[in-house]
Short mmCIF file of C-alpha atoms and ligand atoms in Angstrom, two decimals:
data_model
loop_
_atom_site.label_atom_id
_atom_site.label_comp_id
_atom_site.label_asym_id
_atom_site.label_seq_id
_atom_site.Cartn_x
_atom_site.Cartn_y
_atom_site.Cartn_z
CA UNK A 1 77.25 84.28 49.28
CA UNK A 2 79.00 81.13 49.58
CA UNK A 3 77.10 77.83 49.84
CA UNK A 4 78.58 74.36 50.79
CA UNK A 5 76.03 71.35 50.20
CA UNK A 6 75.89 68.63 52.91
CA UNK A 7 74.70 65.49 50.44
CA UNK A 8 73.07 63.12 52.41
CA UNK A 9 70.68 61.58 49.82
CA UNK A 10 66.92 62.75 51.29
CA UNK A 11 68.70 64.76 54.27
CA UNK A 12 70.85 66.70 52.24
CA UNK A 13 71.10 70.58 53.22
CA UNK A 14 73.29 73.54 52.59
CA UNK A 15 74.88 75.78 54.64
CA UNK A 16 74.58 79.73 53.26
CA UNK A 17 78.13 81.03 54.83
CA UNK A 18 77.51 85.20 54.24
CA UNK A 19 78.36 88.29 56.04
CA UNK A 20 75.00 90.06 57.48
CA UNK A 21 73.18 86.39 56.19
CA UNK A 22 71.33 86.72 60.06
CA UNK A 23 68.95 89.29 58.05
CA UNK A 24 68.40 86.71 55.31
CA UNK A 25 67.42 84.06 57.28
CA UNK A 26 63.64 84.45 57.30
CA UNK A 27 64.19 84.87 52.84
CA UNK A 28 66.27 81.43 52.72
CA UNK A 29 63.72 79.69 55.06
CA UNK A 30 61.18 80.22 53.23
CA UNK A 31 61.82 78.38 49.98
CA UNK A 32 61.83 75.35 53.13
CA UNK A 33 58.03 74.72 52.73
CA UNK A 34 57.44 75.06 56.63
CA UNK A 35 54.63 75.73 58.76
CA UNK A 36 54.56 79.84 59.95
CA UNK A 37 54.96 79.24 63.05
CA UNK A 38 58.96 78.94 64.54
CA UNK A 39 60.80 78.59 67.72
CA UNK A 40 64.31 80.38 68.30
CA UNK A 41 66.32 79.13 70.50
CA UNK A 42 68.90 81.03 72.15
CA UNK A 43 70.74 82.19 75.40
CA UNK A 44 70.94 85.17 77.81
CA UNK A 45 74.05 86.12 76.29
CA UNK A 46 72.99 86.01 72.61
CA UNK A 47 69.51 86.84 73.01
CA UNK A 48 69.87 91.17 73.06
CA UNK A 49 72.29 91.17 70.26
CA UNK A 50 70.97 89.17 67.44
CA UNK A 51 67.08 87.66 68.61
CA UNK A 52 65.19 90.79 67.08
CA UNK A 53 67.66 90.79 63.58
CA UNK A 54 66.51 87.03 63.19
CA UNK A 55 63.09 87.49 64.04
CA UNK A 56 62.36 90.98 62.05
CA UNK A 57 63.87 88.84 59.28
CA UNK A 58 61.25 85.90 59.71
CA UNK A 59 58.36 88.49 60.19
CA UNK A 60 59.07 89.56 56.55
CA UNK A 61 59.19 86.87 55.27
CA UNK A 62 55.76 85.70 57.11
CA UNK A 63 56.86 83.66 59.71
CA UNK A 64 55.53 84.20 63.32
CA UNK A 65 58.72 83.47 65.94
CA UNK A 66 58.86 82.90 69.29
CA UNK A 67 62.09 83.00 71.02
CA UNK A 68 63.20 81.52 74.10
CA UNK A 69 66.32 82.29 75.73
CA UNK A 70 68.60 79.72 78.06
CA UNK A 71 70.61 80.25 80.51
CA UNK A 72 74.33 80.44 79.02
CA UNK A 73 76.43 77.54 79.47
CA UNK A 74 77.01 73.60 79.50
CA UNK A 75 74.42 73.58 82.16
CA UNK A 76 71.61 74.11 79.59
CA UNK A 77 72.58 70.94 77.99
CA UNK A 78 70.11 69.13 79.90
CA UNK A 79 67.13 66.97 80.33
CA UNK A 80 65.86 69.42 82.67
CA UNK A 81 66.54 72.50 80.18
CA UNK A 82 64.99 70.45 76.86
CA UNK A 83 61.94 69.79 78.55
CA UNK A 84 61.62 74.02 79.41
CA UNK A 85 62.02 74.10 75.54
CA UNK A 86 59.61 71.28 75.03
CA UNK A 87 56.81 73.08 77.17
CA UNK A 88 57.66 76.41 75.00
CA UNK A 89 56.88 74.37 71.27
CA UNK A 90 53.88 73.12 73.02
CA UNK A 91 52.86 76.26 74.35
CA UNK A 92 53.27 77.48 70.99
CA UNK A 93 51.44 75.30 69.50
CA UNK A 94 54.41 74.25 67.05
CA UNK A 95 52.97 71.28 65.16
CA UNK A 96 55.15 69.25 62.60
CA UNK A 97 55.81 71.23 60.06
CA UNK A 98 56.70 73.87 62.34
CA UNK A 99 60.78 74.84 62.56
CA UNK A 100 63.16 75.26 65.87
CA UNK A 101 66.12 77.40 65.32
CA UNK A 102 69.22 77.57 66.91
CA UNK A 103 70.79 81.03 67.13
CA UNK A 104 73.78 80.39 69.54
CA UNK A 105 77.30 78.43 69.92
CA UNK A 106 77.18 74.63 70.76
CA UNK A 107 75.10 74.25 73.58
CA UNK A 108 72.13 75.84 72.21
CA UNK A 109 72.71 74.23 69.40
CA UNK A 110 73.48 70.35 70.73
CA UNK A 111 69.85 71.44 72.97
CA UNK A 112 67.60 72.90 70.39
CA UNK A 113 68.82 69.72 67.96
CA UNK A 114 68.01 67.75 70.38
CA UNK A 115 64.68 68.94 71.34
CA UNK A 116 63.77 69.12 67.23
CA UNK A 117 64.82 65.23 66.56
CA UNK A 118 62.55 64.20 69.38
CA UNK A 119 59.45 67.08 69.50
CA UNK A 120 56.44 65.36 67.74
CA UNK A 121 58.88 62.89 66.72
CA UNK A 122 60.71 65.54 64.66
CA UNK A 123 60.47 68.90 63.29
CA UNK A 124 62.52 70.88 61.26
CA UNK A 125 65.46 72.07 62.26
CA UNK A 126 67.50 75.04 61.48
CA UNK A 127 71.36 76.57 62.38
CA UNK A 128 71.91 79.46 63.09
CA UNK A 129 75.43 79.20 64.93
CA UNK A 130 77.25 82.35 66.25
CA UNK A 131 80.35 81.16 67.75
CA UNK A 132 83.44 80.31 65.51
CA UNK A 133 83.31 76.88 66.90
CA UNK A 134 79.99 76.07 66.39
CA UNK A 135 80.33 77.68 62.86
CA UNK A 136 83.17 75.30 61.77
CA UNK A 137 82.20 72.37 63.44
CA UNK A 138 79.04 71.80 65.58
CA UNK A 139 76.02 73.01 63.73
CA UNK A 140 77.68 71.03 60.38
CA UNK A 141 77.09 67.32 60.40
CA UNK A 142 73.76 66.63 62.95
CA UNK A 143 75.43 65.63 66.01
CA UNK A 144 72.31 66.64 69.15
CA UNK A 145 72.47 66.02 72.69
CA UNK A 146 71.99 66.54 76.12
CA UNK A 147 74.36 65.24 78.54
CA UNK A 148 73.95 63.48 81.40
CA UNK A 149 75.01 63.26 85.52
CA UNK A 150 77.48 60.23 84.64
CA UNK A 151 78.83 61.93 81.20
CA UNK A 152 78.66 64.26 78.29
CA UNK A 153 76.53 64.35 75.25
CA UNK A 154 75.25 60.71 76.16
CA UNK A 155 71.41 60.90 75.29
CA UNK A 156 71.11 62.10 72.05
CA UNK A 157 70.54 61.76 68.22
CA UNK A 158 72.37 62.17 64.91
CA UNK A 159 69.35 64.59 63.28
CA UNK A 160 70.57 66.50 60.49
CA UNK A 161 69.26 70.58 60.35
CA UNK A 162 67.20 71.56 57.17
CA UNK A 163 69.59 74.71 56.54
CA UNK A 164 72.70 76.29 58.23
CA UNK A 165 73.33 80.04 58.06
CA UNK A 166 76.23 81.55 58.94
CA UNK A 167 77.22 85.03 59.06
CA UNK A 168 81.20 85.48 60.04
CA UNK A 169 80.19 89.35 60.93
CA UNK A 170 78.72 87.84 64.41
CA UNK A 171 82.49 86.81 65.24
CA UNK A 172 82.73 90.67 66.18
CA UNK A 173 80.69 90.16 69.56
CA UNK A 174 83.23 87.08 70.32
CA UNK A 175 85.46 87.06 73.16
CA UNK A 176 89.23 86.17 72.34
CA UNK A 177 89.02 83.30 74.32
CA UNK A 178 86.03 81.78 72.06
CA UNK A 179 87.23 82.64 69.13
CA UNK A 180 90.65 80.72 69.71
CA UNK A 181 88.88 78.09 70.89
CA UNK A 182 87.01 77.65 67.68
CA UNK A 183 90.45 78.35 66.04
CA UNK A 184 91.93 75.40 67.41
CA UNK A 185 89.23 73.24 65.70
CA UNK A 186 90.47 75.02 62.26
CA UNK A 187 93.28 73.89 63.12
CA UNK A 188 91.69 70.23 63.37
CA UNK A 189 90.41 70.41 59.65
CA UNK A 190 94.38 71.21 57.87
CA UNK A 191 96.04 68.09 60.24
CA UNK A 192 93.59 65.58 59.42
CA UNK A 193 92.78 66.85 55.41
CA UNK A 194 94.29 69.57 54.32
CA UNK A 195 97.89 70.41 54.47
CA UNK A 196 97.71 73.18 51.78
CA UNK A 197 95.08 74.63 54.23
CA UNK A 198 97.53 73.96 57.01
CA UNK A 199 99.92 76.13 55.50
CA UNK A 200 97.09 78.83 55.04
CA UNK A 201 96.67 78.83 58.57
CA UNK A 202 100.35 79.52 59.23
CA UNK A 203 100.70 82.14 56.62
CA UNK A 204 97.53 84.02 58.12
CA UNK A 205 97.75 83.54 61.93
CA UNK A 206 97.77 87.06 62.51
CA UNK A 207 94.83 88.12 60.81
CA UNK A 208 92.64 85.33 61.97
CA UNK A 209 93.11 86.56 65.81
CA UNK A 210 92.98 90.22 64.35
CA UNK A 211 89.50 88.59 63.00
CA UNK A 212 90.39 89.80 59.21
CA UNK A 213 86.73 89.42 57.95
CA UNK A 214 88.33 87.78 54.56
CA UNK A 215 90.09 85.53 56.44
CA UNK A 216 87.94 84.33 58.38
CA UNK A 217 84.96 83.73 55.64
CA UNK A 218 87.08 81.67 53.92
CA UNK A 219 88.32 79.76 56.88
CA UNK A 220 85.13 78.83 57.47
CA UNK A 221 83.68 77.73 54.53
CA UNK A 222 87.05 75.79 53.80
CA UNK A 223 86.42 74.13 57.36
CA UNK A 224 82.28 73.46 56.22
CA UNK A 225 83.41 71.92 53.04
CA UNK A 226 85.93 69.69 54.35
CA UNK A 227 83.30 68.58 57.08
CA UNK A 228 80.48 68.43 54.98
CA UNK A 229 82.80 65.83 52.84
CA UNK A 230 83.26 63.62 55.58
CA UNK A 231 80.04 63.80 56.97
CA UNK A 232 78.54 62.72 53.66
CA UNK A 233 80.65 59.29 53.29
CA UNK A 234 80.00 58.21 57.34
CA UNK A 235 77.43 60.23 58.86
CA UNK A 236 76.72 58.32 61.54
CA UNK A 237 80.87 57.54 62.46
CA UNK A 238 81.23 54.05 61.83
CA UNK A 239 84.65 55.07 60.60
CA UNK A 240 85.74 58.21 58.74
CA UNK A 241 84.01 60.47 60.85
CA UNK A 242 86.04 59.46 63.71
CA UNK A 243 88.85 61.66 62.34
CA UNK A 244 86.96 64.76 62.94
CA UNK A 245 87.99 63.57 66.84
CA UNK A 246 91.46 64.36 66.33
CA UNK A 247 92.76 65.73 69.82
CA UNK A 248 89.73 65.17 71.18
CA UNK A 249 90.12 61.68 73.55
CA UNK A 250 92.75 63.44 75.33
CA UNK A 251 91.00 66.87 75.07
CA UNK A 252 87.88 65.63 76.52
CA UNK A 253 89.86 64.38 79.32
CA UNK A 254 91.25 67.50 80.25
CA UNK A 255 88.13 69.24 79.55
CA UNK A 256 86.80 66.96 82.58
CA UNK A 257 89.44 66.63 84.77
CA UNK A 258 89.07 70.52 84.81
CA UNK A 259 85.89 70.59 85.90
CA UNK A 260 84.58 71.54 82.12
CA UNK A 261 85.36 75.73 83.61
CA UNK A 262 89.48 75.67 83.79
CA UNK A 263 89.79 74.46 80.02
CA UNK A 264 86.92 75.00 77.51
CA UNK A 265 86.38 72.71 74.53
CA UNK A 266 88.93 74.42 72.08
CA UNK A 267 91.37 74.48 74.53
CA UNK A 268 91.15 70.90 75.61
CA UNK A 269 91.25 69.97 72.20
CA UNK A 270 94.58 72.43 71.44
CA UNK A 271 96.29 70.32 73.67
CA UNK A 272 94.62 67.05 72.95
CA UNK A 273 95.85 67.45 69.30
CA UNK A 274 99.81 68.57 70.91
CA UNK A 275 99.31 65.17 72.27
CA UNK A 276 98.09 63.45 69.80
CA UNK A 277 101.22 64.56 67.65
CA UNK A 278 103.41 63.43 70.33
CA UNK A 279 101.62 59.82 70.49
CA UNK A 280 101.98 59.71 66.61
CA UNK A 281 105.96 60.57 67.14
CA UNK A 282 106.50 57.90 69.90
CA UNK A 283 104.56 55.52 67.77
CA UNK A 284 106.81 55.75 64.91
CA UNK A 285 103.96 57.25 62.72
CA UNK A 286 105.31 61.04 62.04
CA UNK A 287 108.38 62.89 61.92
CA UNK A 288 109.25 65.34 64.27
CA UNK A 289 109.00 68.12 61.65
CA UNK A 290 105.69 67.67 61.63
CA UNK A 291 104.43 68.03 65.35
CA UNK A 292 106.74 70.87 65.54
CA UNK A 293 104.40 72.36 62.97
CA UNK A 294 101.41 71.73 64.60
CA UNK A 295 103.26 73.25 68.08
CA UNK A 296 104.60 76.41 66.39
CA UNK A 297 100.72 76.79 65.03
CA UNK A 298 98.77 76.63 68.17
CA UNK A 299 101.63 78.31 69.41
CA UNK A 300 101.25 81.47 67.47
CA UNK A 301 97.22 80.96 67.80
CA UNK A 302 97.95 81.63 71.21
CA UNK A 303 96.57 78.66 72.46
CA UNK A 304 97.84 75.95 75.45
CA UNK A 305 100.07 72.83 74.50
CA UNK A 306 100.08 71.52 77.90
CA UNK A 307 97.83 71.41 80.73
CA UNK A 308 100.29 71.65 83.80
CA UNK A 309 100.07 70.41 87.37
CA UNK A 310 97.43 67.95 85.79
CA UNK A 311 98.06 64.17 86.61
CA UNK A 312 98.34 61.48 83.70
CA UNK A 313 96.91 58.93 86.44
CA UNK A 314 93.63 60.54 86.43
CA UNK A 315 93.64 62.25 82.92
CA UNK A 316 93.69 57.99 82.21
CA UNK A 317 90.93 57.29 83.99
CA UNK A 318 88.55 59.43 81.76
CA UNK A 319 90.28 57.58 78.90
CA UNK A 320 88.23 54.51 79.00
CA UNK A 321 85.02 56.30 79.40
CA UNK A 322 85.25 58.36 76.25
CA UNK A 323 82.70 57.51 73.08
CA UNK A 324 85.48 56.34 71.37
CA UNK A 325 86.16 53.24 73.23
CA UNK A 326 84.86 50.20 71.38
CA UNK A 327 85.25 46.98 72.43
CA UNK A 328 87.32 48.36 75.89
CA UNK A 329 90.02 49.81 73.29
CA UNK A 330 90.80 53.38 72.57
CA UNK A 331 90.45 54.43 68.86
CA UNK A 332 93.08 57.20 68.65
CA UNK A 333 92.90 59.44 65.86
CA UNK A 334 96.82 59.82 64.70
CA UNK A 335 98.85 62.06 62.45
CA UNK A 336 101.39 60.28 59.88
CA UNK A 337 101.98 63.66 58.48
CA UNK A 338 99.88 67.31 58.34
CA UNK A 339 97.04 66.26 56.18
CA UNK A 340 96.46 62.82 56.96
CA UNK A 341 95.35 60.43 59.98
CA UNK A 342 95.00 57.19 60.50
CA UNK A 343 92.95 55.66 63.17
CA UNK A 344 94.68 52.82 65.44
CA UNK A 345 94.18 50.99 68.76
CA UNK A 346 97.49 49.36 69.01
CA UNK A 347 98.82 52.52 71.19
CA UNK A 348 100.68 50.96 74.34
CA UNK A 349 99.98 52.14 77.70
CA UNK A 350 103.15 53.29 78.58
CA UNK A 351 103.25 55.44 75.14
CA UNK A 352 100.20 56.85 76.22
CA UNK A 353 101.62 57.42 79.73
CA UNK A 354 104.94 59.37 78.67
CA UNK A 355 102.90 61.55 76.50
CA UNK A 356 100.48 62.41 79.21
CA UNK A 357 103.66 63.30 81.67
CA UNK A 358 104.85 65.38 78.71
CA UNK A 359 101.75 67.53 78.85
CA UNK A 360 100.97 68.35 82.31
N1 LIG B 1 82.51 67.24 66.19
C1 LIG B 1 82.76 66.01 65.56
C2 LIG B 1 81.69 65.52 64.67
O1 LIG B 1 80.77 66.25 64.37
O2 LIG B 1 81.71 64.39 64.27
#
């Protein structure tokens, strides 16, 4: 089994990265010292295939669970869904030693965080993340929320989880559209700290979307480390953690403009990061070479550079909205080479503008 600590002084945690680890939840849980009593978490899709492995696990080890299954989707990530959940732990009579698990991708995971940091004023919380995306990225770091009519992810807490377990064999129940979408995050983790992993990722394209078990273990716990580094110098992004938004001002924007159904997140951010690269270029901050790199990558990943018959006028207008903004300005995450980023506001508008024509 591979672990990766998250050190966070008094809210440190690790995350047990191990094919079949669903089974050993209930065994890792309980060195914990919670109450018996637990509430899973999950959704309509991922309910029938893993619910009863993750409960028969908690059984033996003496837990009594209670699952409660959302309905799949972005939609969940709501007021209006938490309090369902809240009414479950209270039905349950989950007190405060009691844990809520997430067993799911991002949403159930962003909801069921959410619903932990602010049930009885916080409970323990536990990950149990079965998409690739929220494997390498969401469940790591304590990022919860629910969004809201005007935005996403608005109302919400940083609340770190007790434990993360992942187990890569889940990937097997993945579409290929998810599991390139969490493959474009990877992707994230070699531009903005790790070119030697960048050049992993292009030696091994093949067998990550043939889902090479060995592969993809290691991707993944490569992916944890580097986030659980970051996270543990600026947890609550006042400044490092910002560079874990590479591609993502521009993704989001996409991802909205689209109606959050024509692009999903990985997507967005696939193109996000093309044009971040391209921003980077026109600034004067990276060589060509190197957002050719990052093209021929996503390229091979199979996944979109461009979002076409999009229009940079309204892609802008999303802009200014974005968590990013501080102070009215933009942070952009930007590439000087594969490996490292630098974080800058004095991006032009009419850079920004010829990039945006360049990708729609
Ligand atoms: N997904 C970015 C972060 O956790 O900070």
């Amino acid at each position: 089994m591979a672990e990766v600590n998250v050190n966070l002084d008094a809210h440190s945690y690790t995350i047990h990265i191990t094919t079949g680890g669903i089974s050993r939840v209930g065994e890792l849980m309980s060195k914990l010292s919670l109450g018996n009593k637990i509430l899973i978490v999950t959704d309509d899709n991922v309910c029938p295939l893993y619910a009863a492995t993750l409960s028969g696990s908690l059984v033996a080890a003496g837990f009594k669970p209670t699952v409660l299954a959302v309905t799949p989707g972005e939609s969940s990530k709501s007021l209006t869904t938490a309090n369902t959940v809240f009414t479950e732990a209270i039905a349950s009579g989950l007190d405060r030693k009691s844990a809520i698990i997430a067993l799911g991708g991002g949403v159930v995971g962003d909801l069921a965080g959410f619903v932990a940091a602010s049930y009885l004023r916080g409970v323990p919380f536990i990950q149990v993340p079965t998409t690739l995306l929220a494997q390498v990225d969401s469940s790591v770091g304590g990022k919860t929320a629910v969004n809201h009519e005007l935005g996403k992810n608005l109302i919400g807490a940083f609340y770190q989880p007790r434990m993360v377990a992942i187990d890569p064999q889940v990937l097997d129940t993945l579409n290929d559209r998810e599991l390139k979408a969490g493959l474009a995050e990877v992707v994230k983790y070699g531009v903005i700290a790790d070119s030697d992993f960048f050049t992993y990722l292009q030696d091994n394209a093949s067998a990550l979307l043939a889902r090479d078990p060995v592969v993809l273990t290691h991707v993944i716990g490569k992916c944890c480390q580097i986030k659980a580094n970051i996270v543990a110098q600026d947890e609550r992004e006042s400044s490092l953690r910002m560079i874990l938004n590479f591609g993502h001002t521009i993704g989001h924007a996409i991802e909205a403009e689209g109606g959050y159904s024509e692009y999903n997140h990985g997507e967005g951010v696939a193109i996000g990061m093309h044009a971040a690269a391209l921003i980077s270029q026109h600034a004067g901050l990276c060589e060509q070479s190197q957002v050719t790199a990052l093209k021929k990558l996503l390229n091979r990943l199979d996944l979109p550079l461009t979002a076409p018959g999009y229009h940079p006028k309204e892609l802008v207008r999303y802009l200014v909205r974005d968590k990013k903004v501080l102070n009215g300005k933009v942070n952009w995450v930007l590439m000087s080479q594969i490996g490292h980023v630098e974080i800058t506001h004095e991006i032009t508008e009419d850079t920004i503008a010829a990039v945006l024509e360049q990708v729609t």
